[in-house]
PDB file of C-alpha atoms (C1' of nucleotides) in Angstrom:
ATOM      1  CA  UNK N  69     106.155 103.166  95.816  1.00 80.00           C
ATOM      2  CA  UNK N  70     107.373 106.688  95.592  1.00 90.00           C
ATOM      3  CA  UNK N  71     103.966 107.790  94.092  1.00 96.00           C
ATOM      4  CA  UNK N  72     102.198 106.118  97.071  1.00 98.00           C
ATOM      5  CA  UNK N  73     104.603 107.843  99.545  1.00 98.00           C
ATOM      6  CA  UNK N  74     103.736 111.216  97.930  1.00 98.00           C
ATOM      7  CA  UNK N  75     100.050 110.505  98.122  1.00 98.00           C
ATOM      8  CA  UNK N  76     100.413 109.479 101.807  1.00 98.00           C
ATOM      9  CA  UNK N  77     102.284 112.719 102.538  1.00 98.00           C
ATOM     10  CA  UNK N  78      99.320 114.577 100.960  1.00 98.00           C
ATOM     11  CA  UNK N  79      96.648 112.657 102.932  1.00 98.00           C
ATOM     12  CA  UNK N  80      98.518 113.057 106.129  1.00 98.00           C
ATOM     13  CA  UNK N  81      99.030 116.751 105.860  1.00 98.00           C
ATOM     14  CA  UNK N  82      95.409 117.317 104.791  1.00 97.00           C
ATOM     15  CA  UNK N  83      94.518 115.955 108.205  1.00 97.00           C
ATOM     16  CA  UNK N  84      97.160 118.142 109.859  1.00 97.00           C
ATOM     17  CA  UNK N  85      98.927 115.225 111.381  1.00 98.00           C
ATOM     18  CA  UNK N  86     102.661 115.179 111.927  1.00 98.00           C
ATOM     19  CA  UNK N  87     104.476 111.950 111.058  1.00 98.00           C
ATOM     20  CA  UNK N  88     104.841 111.379 114.845  1.00 98.00           C
ATOM     21  CA  UNK N  89     101.164 111.854 115.388  1.00 98.00           C
ATOM     22  CA  UNK N  90     100.313 109.447 112.470  1.00 98.00           C
ATOM     23  CA  UNK N  91     102.807 106.824 113.763  1.00 98.00           C
ATOM     24  CA  UNK N  92     101.123 107.035 117.137  1.00 98.00           C
ATOM     25  CA  UNK N  93      97.714 106.627 115.883  1.00 98.00           C
ATOM     26  CA  UNK N  94      98.581 103.862 113.536  1.00 98.00           C
ATOM     27  CA  UNK N  95     100.923 102.255 116.164  1.00 98.00           C
ATOM     28  CA  UNK N  96     103.775 101.937 113.719  1.00 98.00           C
ATOM     29  CA  UNK N  97     107.283 103.435 114.175  1.00 98.00           C
ATOM     30  CA  UNK N  98     107.912 107.046 113.166  1.00 98.00           C
ATOM     31  CA  UNK N  99     110.975 105.672 111.175  1.00 98.00           C
ATOM     32  CA  UNK N 100     108.500 103.613 109.243  1.00 98.00           C
ATOM     33  CA  UNK N 101     106.291 106.514 108.356  1.00 98.00           C
ATOM     34  CA  UNK N 102     109.272 108.470 107.191  1.00 98.00           C
ATOM     35  CA  UNK N 103     110.660 105.658 105.065  1.00 98.00           C
ATOM     36  CA  UNK N 104     107.182 104.900 103.565  1.00 98.00           C
ATOM     37  CA  UNK N 105     106.563 108.383 102.591  1.00 98.00           C
ATOM     38  CA  UNK N 106     109.982 108.622 101.063  1.00 98.00           C
ATOM     39  CA  UNK N 107     109.538 105.498  99.096  1.00 98.00           C
ATOM     40  CA  UNK N 108     112.589 103.893 100.788  1.00 98.00           C
ATOM     41  CA  UNK N 109     110.736 100.871 101.802  1.00 98.00           C
ATOM     42  CA  UNK N 110     107.906  98.546 100.678  1.00 98.00           C
ATOM     43  CA  UNK N 111     105.214  98.414 103.345  1.00 98.00           C
ATOM     44  CA  UNK N 112     103.209  95.406 104.193  1.00 98.00           C
ATOM     45  CA  UNK N 113      99.333  95.245 103.924  1.00 98.00           C
ATOM     46  CA  UNK N 114      99.005  95.327 107.716  1.00 98.00           C
ATOM     47  CA  UNK N 115     100.987  98.463 107.850  1.00 98.00           C
ATOM     48  CA  UNK N 116      98.954 100.011 105.093  1.00 98.00           C
ATOM     49  CA  UNK N 117      95.811  98.913 106.860  1.00 98.00           C
ATOM     50  CA  UNK N 118      96.939 100.510 110.106  1.00 98.00           C
ATOM     51  CA  UNK N 119      97.793 103.814 108.236  1.00 98.00           C
ATOM     52  CA  UNK N 120      94.460 103.930 106.533  1.00 98.00           C
ATOM     53  CA  UNK N 121      92.631 103.489 109.846  1.00 98.00           C
ATOM     54  CA  UNK N 122      94.780 106.125 111.550  1.00 98.00           C
ATOM     55  CA  UNK N 123      93.784 108.543 108.693  1.00 98.00           C
ATOM     56  CA  UNK N 124      90.060 107.488 108.972  1.00 98.00           C
ATOM     57  CA  UNK N 125      89.923 106.228 105.497  1.00 98.00           C
ATOM     58  CA  UNK N 126      89.602 102.889 103.726  1.00 98.00           C
ATOM     59  CA  UNK N 127      92.490 101.029 102.036  1.00 98.00           C
ATOM     60  CA  UNK N 128      90.564 101.812  98.831  1.00 98.00           C
ATOM     61  CA  UNK N 129      90.840 105.501  99.438  1.00 98.00           C
ATOM     62  CA  UNK N 130      94.401 105.120 100.388  1.00 98.00           C
ATOM     63  CA  UNK N 131      95.059 104.067  96.773  1.00 98.00           C
ATOM     64  CA  UNK N 132      92.910 106.530  95.199  1.00 97.00           C
ATOM     65  CA  UNK N 133      95.546 108.513  93.223  1.00 95.00           C
TER      66      UNK N 133
ATOM     67  CA  UNK P 205      94.252  89.889 105.604  1.00 81.00           C
ATOM     68  CA  UNK P 206      91.869  86.865 105.152  1.00 91.00           C
ATOM     69  CA  UNK P 207      89.172  89.320 103.911  1.00 96.00           C
ATOM     70  CA  UNK P 208      91.759  90.487 101.221  1.00 98.00           C
ATOM     71  CA  UNK P 209      92.597  86.938 100.253  1.00 98.00           C
ATOM     72  CA  UNK P 210      89.080  86.132  99.792  1.00 98.00           C
ATOM     73  CA  UNK P 211      88.514  89.092  97.562  1.00 98.00           C
ATOM     74  CA  UNK P 212      91.710  88.279  95.547  1.00 98.00           C
ATOM     75  CA  UNK P 213      90.455  84.675  94.959  1.00 98.00           C
ATOM     76  CA  UNK P 214      87.074  86.191  93.757  1.00 98.00           C
ATOM     77  CA  UNK P 215      88.830  88.622  91.246  1.00 98.00           C
ATOM     78  CA  UNK P 216      91.179  85.908  90.092  1.00 98.00           C
ATOM     79  CA  UNK P 217      88.470  83.378  89.347  1.00 98.00           C
ATOM     80  CA  UNK P 218      86.354  86.058  87.773  1.00 97.00           C
ATOM     81  CA  UNK P 219      89.055  86.291  85.206  1.00 97.00           C
ATOM     82  CA  UNK P 220      89.307  82.543  85.019  1.00 97.00           C
ATOM     83  CA  UNK P 221      92.971  82.544  86.019  1.00 98.00           C
ATOM     84  CA  UNK P 222      94.525  79.669  87.857  1.00 98.00           C
ATOM     85  CA  UNK P 223      96.908  80.517  90.729  1.00 98.00           C
ATOM     86  CA  UNK P 224      99.699  79.365  88.448  1.00 98.00           C
ATOM     87  CA  UNK P 225      98.584  81.681  85.717  1.00 98.00           C
ATOM     88  CA  UNK P 226      98.281  84.655  88.057  1.00 98.00           C
ATOM     89  CA  UNK P 227     101.654  83.808  89.585  1.00 98.00           C
ATOM     90  CA  UNK P 228     103.207  83.748  86.073  1.00 98.00           C
ATOM     91  CA  UNK P 229     101.632  87.146  84.933  1.00 98.00           C
ATOM     92  CA  UNK P 230     102.461  88.838  88.129  1.00 98.00           C
ATOM     93  CA  UNK P 231     105.945  87.279  88.194  1.00 98.00           C
ATOM     94  CA  UNK P 232     105.509  86.084  91.858  1.00 98.00           C
ATOM     95  CA  UNK P 233     105.780  82.636  93.273  1.00 98.00           C
ATOM     96  CA  UNK P 234     102.863  80.340  93.126  1.00 98.00           C
ATOM     97  CA  UNK P 235     103.321  79.606  96.823  1.00 98.00           C
ATOM     98  CA  UNK P 236     102.954  83.327  97.481  1.00 98.00           C
ATOM     99  CA  UNK P 237      99.716  83.402  95.653  1.00 98.00           C
ATOM    100  CA  UNK P 238      98.343  80.571  97.678  1.00 98.00           C
ATOM    101  CA  UNK P 239      99.617  82.046 101.026  1.00 98.00           C
ATOM    102  CA  UNK P 240      98.200  85.418 100.170  1.00 98.00           C
ATOM    103  CA  UNK P 241      94.763  84.137  99.281  1.00 98.00           C
ATOM    104  CA  UNK P 242      94.659  81.921 102.454  1.00 98.00           C
ATOM    105  CA  UNK P 243      95.611  84.997 104.528  1.00 98.00           C
ATOM    106  CA  UNK P 244      98.785  83.172 105.729  1.00 98.00           C
ATOM    107  CA  UNK P 245     101.079  86.082 104.888  1.00 98.00           C
ATOM    108  CA  UNK P 246     101.041  89.744 104.823  1.00 98.00           C
ATOM    109  CA  UNK P 247     102.071  90.838 101.388  1.00 98.00           C
ATOM    110  CA  UNK P 248     104.118  93.864 100.492  1.00 98.00           C
ATOM    111  CA  UNK P 249     102.936  96.839  98.411  1.00 98.00           C
ATOM    112  CA  UNK P 250     105.128  95.774  95.422  1.00 98.00           C
ATOM    113  CA  UNK P 251     103.555  92.242  95.474  1.00 98.00           C
ATOM    114  CA  UNK P 252     100.059  93.777  95.653  1.00 98.00           C
ATOM    115  CA  UNK P 253     100.972  96.076  92.725  1.00 98.00           C
ATOM    116  CA  UNK P 254     102.280  93.141  90.702  1.00 98.00           C
ATOM    117  CA  UNK P 255      99.033  91.227  91.299  1.00 98.00           C
ATOM    118  CA  UNK P 256      96.845  94.245  90.451  1.00 98.00           C
ATOM    119  CA  UNK P 257      98.646  94.663  87.178  1.00 98.00           C
ATOM    120  CA  UNK P 258      98.449  91.008  86.383  1.00 98.00           C
ATOM    121  CA  UNK P 259      94.547  91.303  87.043  1.00 98.00           C
ATOM    122  CA  UNK P 260      94.474  94.341  84.777  1.00 98.00           C
ATOM    123  CA  UNK P 261      93.098  96.413  87.647  1.00 98.00           C
ATOM    124  CA  UNK P 262      94.306  99.222  89.801  1.00 98.00           C
ATOM    125  CA  UNK P 263      95.322  99.020  93.460  1.00 98.00           C
ATOM    126  CA  UNK P 264      92.313 100.951  94.301  1.00 98.00           C
ATOM    127  CA  UNK P 265      90.027  98.315  92.640  1.00 98.00           C
ATOM    128  CA  UNK P 266      92.057  95.576  94.358  1.00 98.00           C
ATOM    129  CA  UNK P 267      90.852  96.952  97.651  1.00 98.00           C
ATOM    130  CA  UNK P 268      87.317  97.565  96.620  1.00 97.00           C
ATOM    131  CA  UNK P 269      85.538  95.101  98.878  1.00 95.00           C
TER     132      UNK P 269
ATOM    133  C1'  DT A 409      88.868  54.512  87.156  1.00 74.44           C
ATOM    134  C1'  DG A 410      92.772  56.960  85.512  1.00 74.44           C
ATOM    135  C1'  DG A 411      95.101  60.850  84.437  1.00 74.44           C
ATOM    136  C1'  DC A 412      95.545  65.843  84.278  1.00 74.44           C
ATOM    137  C1'  DA A 413      95.215  70.382  86.298  1.00 74.44           C
ATOM    138  C1'  DT A 414      94.970  72.800  90.344  1.00 74.44           C
ATOM    139  C1'  DT A 415      95.267  73.711  95.130  1.00 74.44           C
ATOM    140  C1'  DT A 416      97.280  72.957  99.489  1.00 74.44           C
ATOM    141  C1'  DA A 417     101.148  72.410 102.438  1.00 74.44           C
ATOM    142  C1'  DG A 418     105.740  72.728 104.516  1.00 74.44           C
ATOM    143  C1'  DG A 419     110.833  73.302 104.793  1.00 74.44           C
ATOM    144  C1'  DC A 420     114.855  76.172 103.757  1.00 74.44           C
ATOM    145  C1'  DA A 421     117.684  80.328 102.475  1.00 74.44           C
ATOM    146  C1'  DT A 422     117.741  85.049 101.441  1.00 74.44           C
ATOM    147  C1'  DA A 423     116.155  89.582 101.385  1.00 74.44           C
ATOM    148  C1'  DT A 424     113.946  93.078 103.791  1.00 74.44           C
ATOM    149  C1'  DA A 425     110.166  95.169 106.622  1.00 74.44           C
ATOM    150  C1'  DT A 426     109.690  96.595 111.276  1.00 74.44           C
ATOM    151  C1'  DC A 427     110.963  98.141 115.643  1.00 74.44           C
ATOM    152  C1'  DC A 428     114.055 100.707 118.687  1.00 74.44           C
ATOM    153  C1'  DC A 429     117.671 103.751 119.173  1.00 74.44           C
ATOM    154  C1'  DT A 430     120.439 108.155 118.558  1.00 74.44           C
ATOM    155  C1'  DA A 431     121.122 112.357 116.354  1.00 74.44           C
ATOM    156  C1'  DA A 432     121.538 115.899 112.900  1.00 74.44           C
ATOM    157  C1'  DA A 433     118.968 119.164 109.806  1.00 74.44           C
ATOM    158  C1'  DC A 434     115.272 121.923 109.017  1.00 74.44           C
ATOM    159  C1'  DT A 435     111.223 124.993 110.273  1.00 74.44           C
ATOM    160  C1'  DA A 436     108.718 128.107 112.632  1.00 74.44           C
ATOM    161  C1'  DT A 437     107.858 131.018 116.677  1.00 74.44           C
ATOM    162  C1'  DT A 438     109.058 133.902 120.355  1.00 74.44           C
TER     163       DT A 438
ATOM    164  C1'  DA D  80     119.480 133.898 118.647  1.00 74.44           C
ATOM    165  C1'  DA D  81     117.394 130.215 121.225  1.00 74.44           C
ATOM    166  C1'  DT D  82     113.949 126.938 122.039  1.00 74.44           C
ATOM    167  C1'  DA D  83     110.576 123.584 120.354  1.00 74.44           C
ATOM    168  C1'  DG D  84     108.484 120.687 116.896  1.00 74.44           C
ATOM    169  C1'  DT D  85     109.179 118.214 112.916  1.00 74.44           C
ATOM    170  C1'  DT D  86     111.636 115.854 109.457  1.00 74.44           C
ATOM    171  C1'  DT D  87     115.540 113.289 107.754  1.00 74.44           C
ATOM    172  C1'  DA D  88     119.051 109.802 108.398  1.00 74.44           C
ATOM    173  C1'  DG D  89     121.267 105.572 109.511  1.00 74.44           C
ATOM    174  C1'  DG D  90     122.710 101.457 112.577  1.00 74.44           C
ATOM    175  C1'  DG D  91     121.514  97.021 114.806  1.00 74.44           C
ATOM    176  C1'  DA D  92     118.260  93.182 116.146  1.00 74.44           C
ATOM    177  C1'  DT D  93     114.293  90.546 115.018  1.00 74.44           C
ATOM    178  C1'  DA D  94     110.490  89.047 112.533  1.00 74.44           C
ATOM    179  C1'  DT D  95     108.788  87.648 108.318  1.00 74.44           C
ATOM    180  C1'  DA D  96     107.886  88.049 103.101  1.00 74.44           C
ATOM    181  C1'  DT D  97     109.499  86.097  99.173  1.00 74.44           C
ATOM    182  C1'  DG D  98     111.521  82.512  96.085  1.00 74.44           C
ATOM    183  C1'  DC D  99     112.536  77.895  95.152  1.00 74.44           C
ATOM    184  C1'  DC D 100     111.789  73.231  96.108  1.00 74.44           C
ATOM    185  C1'  DT D 101     109.136  68.717  96.741  1.00 74.44           C
ATOM    186  C1'  DA D 102     104.983  66.402  97.388  1.00 74.44           C
ATOM    187  C1'  DA D 103     100.342  65.284  98.821  1.00 74.44           C
ATOM    188  C1'  DA D 104      95.426  66.380  98.428  1.00 74.44           C
ATOM    189  C1'  DT D 105      91.623  67.735  95.756  1.00 74.44           C
ATOM    190  C1'  DG D 106      88.842  68.434  91.679  1.00 74.44           C
ATOM    191  C1'  DC D 107      87.555  67.439  87.069  1.00 74.44           C
ATOM    192  C1'  DC D 108      86.868  65.323  82.752  1.00 74.44           C
ATOM    193  C1'  DA D 109      87.432  61.750  79.365  1.00 74.44           C
TER     194       DA D 109
END
DNA sequence: TGGCATTTAGGCATATATCCCTAAACTATT
DNA sequence: AATAGTTTAGGGATATATGCCTAAATGCCA
């Protein structure tokens, strides 16, 4: 989960998105983005899907690390 | 979520595993496997990770559909 | 047809993901 | 130094994922 969070941060920063911008695009709460990147929580598939969409990538690519 | 469930069922059957066998290997409840394949619930990353491991594939491959 | 494995179904309790909130800490940039 | 943007942090309420249980329905093979 921590590995996934690190990868997400990398992907987000590569698109020059702030956590707030990503949370807006994905329609998930900023606190969730923070906790997911930190590996504090264990996101659900729907949240992962929303994040992938907001990043303009597929779920498959979200896990390509 | 339903699409993911259908794909999971395909992957599981391709390995000739029953839901019960997969639930045992992944150490998750049989009722969860059923509900995930049916798209009734929204699994967490840790559950998805356990399923991928039990299938002998990566998370990336679990979402390759 | 009978029995066995598998899938489908639902109820209940517990853990926790998610949302909404406030606010502090950190990082530029001026 | 001061302001603005961003990240980090945590508390509380609600929704729901998960585990455990029982049992019915379905499929399959002897």
